[in-house]
Short mmCIF file of C-alpha atoms in Angstrom, two decimals:
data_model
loop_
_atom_site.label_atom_id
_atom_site.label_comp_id
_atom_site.label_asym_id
_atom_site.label_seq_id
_atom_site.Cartn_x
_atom_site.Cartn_y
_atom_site.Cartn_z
CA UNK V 1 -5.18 18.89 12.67
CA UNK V 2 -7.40 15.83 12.12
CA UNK V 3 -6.88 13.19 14.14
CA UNK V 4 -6.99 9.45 13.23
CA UNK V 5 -9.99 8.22 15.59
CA UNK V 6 -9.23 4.23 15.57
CA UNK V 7 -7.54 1.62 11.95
CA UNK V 8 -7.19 -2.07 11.83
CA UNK V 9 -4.31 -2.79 10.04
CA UNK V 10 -3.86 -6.85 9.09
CA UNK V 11 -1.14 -9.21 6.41
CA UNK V 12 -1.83 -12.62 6.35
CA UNK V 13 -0.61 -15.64 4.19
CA UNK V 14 -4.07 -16.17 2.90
CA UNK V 15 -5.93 -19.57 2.40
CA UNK V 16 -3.34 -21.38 0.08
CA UNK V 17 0.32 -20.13 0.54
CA UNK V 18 2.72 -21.32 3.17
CA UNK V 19 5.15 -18.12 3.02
CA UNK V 20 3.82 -14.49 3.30
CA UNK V 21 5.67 -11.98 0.88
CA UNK V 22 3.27 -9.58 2.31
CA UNK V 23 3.98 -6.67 4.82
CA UNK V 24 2.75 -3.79 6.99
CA UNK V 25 3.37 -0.90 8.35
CA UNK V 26 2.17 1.56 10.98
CA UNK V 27 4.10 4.43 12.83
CA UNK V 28 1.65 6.53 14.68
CA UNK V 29 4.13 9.07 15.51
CA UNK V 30 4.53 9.83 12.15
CA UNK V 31 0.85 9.45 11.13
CA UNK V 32 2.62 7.13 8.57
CA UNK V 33 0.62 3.72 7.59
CA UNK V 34 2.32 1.78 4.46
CA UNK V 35 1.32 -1.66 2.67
CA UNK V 36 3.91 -3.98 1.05
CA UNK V 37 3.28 -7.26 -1.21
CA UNK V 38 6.49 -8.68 -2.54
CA UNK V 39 6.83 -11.29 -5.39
CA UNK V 40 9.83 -14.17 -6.43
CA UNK V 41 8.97 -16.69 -4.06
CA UNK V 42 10.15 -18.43 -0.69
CA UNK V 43 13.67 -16.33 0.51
CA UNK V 44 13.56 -13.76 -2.58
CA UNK V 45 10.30 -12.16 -2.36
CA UNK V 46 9.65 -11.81 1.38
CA UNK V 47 13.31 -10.25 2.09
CA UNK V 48 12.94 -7.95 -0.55
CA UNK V 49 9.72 -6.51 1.19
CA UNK V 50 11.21 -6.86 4.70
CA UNK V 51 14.29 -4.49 2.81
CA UNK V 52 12.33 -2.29 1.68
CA UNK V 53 10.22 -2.08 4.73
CA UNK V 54 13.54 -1.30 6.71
CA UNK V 55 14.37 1.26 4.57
CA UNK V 56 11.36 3.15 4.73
CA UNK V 57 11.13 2.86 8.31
CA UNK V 58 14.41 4.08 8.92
CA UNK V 59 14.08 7.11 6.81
CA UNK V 60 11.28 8.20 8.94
CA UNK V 61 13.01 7.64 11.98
CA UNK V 62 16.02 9.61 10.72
CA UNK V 63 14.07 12.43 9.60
CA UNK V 64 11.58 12.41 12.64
CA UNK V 65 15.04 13.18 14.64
CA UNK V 66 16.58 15.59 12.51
CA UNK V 67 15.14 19.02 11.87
CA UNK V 68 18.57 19.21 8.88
CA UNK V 69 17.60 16.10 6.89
CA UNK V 70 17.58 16.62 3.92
CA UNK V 71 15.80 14.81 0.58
CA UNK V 72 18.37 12.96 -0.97
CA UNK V 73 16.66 11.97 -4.34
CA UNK V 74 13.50 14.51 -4.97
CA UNK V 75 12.39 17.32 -3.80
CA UNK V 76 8.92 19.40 -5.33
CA UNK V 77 7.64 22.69 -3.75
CA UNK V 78 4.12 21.55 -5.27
CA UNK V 79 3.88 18.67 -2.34
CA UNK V 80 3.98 18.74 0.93
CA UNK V 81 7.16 18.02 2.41
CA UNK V 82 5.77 14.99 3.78
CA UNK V 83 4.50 13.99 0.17
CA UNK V 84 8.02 14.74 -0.72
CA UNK V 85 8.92 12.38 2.55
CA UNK V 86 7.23 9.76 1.07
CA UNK V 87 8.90 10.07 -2.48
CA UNK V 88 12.15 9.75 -0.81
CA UNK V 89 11.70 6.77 1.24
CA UNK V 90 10.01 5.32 -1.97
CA UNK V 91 13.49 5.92 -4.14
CA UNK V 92 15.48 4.77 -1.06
CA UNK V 93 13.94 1.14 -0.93
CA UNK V 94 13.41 0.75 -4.39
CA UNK V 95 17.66 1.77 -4.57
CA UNK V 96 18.40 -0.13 -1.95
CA UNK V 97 16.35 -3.42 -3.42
CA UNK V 98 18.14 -2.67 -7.45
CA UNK V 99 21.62 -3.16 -5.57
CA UNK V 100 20.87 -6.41 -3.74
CA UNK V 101 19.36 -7.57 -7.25
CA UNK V 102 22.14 -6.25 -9.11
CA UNK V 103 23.94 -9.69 -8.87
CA UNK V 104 20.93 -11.88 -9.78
CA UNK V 105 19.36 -12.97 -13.33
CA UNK V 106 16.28 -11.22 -14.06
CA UNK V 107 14.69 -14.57 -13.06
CA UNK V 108 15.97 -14.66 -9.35
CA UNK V 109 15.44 -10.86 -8.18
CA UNK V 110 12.22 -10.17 -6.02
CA UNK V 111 10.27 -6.88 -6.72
CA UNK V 112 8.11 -5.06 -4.06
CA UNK V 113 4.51 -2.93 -4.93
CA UNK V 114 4.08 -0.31 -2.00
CA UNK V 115 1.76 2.34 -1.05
CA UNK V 116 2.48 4.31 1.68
CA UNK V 117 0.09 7.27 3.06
CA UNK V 118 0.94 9.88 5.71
CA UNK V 119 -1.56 12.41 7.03
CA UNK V 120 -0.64 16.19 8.02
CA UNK V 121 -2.80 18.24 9.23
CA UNK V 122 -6.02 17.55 7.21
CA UNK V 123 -4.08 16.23 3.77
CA UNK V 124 -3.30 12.89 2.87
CA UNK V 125 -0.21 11.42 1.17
CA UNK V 126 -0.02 8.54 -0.63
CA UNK V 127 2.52 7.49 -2.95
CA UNK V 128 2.17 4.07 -4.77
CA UNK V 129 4.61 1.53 -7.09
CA UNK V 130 2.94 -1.42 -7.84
CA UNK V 131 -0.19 -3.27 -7.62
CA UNK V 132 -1.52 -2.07 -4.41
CA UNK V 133 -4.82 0.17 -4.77
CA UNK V 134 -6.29 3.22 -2.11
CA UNK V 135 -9.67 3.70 -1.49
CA UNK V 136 -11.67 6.77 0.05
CA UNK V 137 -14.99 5.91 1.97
CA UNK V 138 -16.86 9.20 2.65
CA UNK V 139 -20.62 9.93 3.45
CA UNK V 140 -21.20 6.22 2.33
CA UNK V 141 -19.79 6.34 -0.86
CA UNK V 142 -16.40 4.52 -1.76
CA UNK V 143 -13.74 6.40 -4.51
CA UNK V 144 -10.32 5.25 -5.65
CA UNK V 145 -7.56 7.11 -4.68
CA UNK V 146 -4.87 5.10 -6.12
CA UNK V 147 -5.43 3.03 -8.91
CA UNK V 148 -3.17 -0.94 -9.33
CA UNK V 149 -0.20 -0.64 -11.44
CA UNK V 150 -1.80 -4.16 -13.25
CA UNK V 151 -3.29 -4.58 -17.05
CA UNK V 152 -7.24 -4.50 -15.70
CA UNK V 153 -8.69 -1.29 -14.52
CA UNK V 154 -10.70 -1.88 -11.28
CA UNK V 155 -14.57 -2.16 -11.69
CA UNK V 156 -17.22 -4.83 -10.91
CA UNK V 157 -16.18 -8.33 -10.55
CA UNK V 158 -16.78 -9.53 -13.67
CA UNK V 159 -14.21 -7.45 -15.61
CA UNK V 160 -11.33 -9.42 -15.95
CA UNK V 161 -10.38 -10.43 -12.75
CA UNK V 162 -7.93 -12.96 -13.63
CA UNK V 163 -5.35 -10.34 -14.59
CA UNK V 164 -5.57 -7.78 -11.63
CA UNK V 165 -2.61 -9.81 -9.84
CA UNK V 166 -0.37 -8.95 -12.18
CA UNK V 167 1.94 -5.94 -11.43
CA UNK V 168 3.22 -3.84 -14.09
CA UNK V 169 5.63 -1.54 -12.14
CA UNK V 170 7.60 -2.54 -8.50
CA UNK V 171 10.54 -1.74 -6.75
CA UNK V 172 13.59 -3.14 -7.05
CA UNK V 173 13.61 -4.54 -11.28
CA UNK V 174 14.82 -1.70 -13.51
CA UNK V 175 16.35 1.63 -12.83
CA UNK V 176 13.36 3.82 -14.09
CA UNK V 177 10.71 4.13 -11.39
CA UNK V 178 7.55 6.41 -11.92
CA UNK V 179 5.77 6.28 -8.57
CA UNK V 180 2.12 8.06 -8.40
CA UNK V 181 1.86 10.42 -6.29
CA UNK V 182 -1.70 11.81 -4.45
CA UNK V 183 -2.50 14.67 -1.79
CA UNK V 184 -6.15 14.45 -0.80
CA UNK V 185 -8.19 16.66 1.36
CA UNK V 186 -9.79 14.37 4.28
CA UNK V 187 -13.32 15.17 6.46
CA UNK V 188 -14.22 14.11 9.51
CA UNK V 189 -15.78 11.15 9.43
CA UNK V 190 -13.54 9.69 6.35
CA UNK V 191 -11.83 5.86 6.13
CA UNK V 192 -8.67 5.76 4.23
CA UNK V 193 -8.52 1.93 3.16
CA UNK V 194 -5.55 0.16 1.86
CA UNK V 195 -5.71 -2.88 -0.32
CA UNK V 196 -2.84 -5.52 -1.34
CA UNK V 197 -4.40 -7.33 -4.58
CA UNK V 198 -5.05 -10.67 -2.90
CA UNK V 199 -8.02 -8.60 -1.61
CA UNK V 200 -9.04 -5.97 -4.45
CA UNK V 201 -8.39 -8.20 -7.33
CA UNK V 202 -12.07 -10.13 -6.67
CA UNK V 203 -14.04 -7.17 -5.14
CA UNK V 204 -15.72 -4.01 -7.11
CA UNK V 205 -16.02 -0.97 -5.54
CA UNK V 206 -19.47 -1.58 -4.32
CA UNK V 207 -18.05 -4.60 -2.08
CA UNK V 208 -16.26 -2.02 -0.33
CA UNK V 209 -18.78 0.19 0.09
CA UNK V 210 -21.45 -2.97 1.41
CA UNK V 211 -18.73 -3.81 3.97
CA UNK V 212 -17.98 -0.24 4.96
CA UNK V 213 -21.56 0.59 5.70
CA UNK V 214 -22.52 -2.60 7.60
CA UNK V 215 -19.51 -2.55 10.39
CA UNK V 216 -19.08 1.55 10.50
CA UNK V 217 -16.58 2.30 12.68
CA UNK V 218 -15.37 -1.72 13.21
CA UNK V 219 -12.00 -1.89 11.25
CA UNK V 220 -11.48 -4.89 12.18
CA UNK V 221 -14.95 -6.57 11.21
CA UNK V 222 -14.43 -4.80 8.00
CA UNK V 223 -10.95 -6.24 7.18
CA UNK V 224 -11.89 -9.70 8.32
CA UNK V 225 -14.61 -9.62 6.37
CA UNK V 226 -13.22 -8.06 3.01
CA UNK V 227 -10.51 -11.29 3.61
CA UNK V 228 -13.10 -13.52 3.62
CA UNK V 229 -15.50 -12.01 0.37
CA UNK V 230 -11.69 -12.32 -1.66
CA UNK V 231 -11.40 -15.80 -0.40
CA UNK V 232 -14.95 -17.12 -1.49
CA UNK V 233 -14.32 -15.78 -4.77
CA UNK V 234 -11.09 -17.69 -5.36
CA UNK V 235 -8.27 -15.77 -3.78
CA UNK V 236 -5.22 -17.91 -3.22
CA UNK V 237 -3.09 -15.00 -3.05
CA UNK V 238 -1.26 -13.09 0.28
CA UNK V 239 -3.37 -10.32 1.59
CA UNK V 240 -3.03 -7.41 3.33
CA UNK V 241 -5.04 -4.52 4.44
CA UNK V 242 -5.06 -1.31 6.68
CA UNK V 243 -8.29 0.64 7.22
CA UNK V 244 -7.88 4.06 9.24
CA UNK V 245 -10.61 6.23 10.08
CA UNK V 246 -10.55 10.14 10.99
#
């Protein structure tokens, strides 16, 4: 098994909101690190994320506890049955969140992007809805994992940055729900790092990669300063990010 060595994991309001629809969260006993951003403003959007954060917490506590549980809405022999985990607790929030909207114009209900990531053994998990984004840093190179549910592919800054913030999938808003689903092979040495799009919506790849390489194994200098390249380039969005390195 590959252990997680050290992660920073950080949600903040950012430099011009007053509410945070943004969420994390991080349950080392299940190796389980998820990121939530949450849209339809003050009372909508926040306690749709802190519902769906519930839900997925609880699921993991249930099925930590119970060698019987069972997967209630999918189930593939293809993933591991943490992957399929994952799924689950995706279709549970995103269930739960399309009932408490079920009463509420289009124009009131509050939608959630998540990616959550689990690591067994030496595989990692992610599953994504929305426009969150997963990067891999190895050997001082930076991939992406999981690509933003949003109109703009990610690349250098100067592609059309004005329209990364705009999700195109999220829990919660209409019955169909096509999360994507990844299982990736992690080294020694690795940094899983996940991105809400206040952050990755005014950064290319190489940004990462600069940060990455000048604060190594400082998660926390990396996330701090990742916040603060997104912010000099116009952010005015929530942010969140968790870096984790094995």
């Amino acid at each position: 098994m590959i252990d997680i060595q050290s992660y920073f994991a950080k949600t903040h309001q950012g430099p011009y909101l007053n509410l945070n629809e943004d969420d994390i969260l991080v349950d080392l006993n299940n190796r389980l690190f998820a990121l939530f951003d949450g849209f339809g403003g003050s009372s909508i959007g926040d306690q749709a994320v802190d519902l769906c954060k519930k839900k997925v917490e609880g699921f993991f506590s249930k099925v930590s506890a119970d060698p019987d549980a069972t997967m209630p809405y999918f189930y593939s022999p293809k993933y591991l049955l943490e992957t399929n985990a994952l799924i689950n607790s995706t279709f549970l929030a995103h269930e739960a969140l399309l009932k408490e909207n079920s009463s509420r114009e289009m124009n009131e209900r509050g939608g959630v992007s998540q990616i959550l990531a689990m690591i067994s053994e030496n595989i990692l998990s992610l599953v994504s809805v929305g426009n969150c984004a997963a990067f891999l840093y190895r050997n001082g190179r930076v991939s992406l994992i999981s690509s933003p549910d949003c109109i703009s592919p990610i690349g250098s800054i100067e592609q059309n940055i004005t329209y990364r913030t705009f999700p195109l999938s999220a829990l919660g808003l209409y019955e169909d729900l096509d999360p994507k689903v990844w299982e990736v092979n992690l080294q020694q040495g690795d940094k899983v790092v996940l991105l809400s799009d206040g952050i990755f919506s005014r950064l290319g790849v190489d940004d990462l990669r600069v940060i990455l390489d000048k604060h190594g194994t400082d998660e926390h200098e990396s996330v701090k300063s990742l916040i603060n390249l997104s912010n000099d380039r116009g952010n005015l969005d929530n942010q969140s990010a968790i870096i984790l390195s094995v």
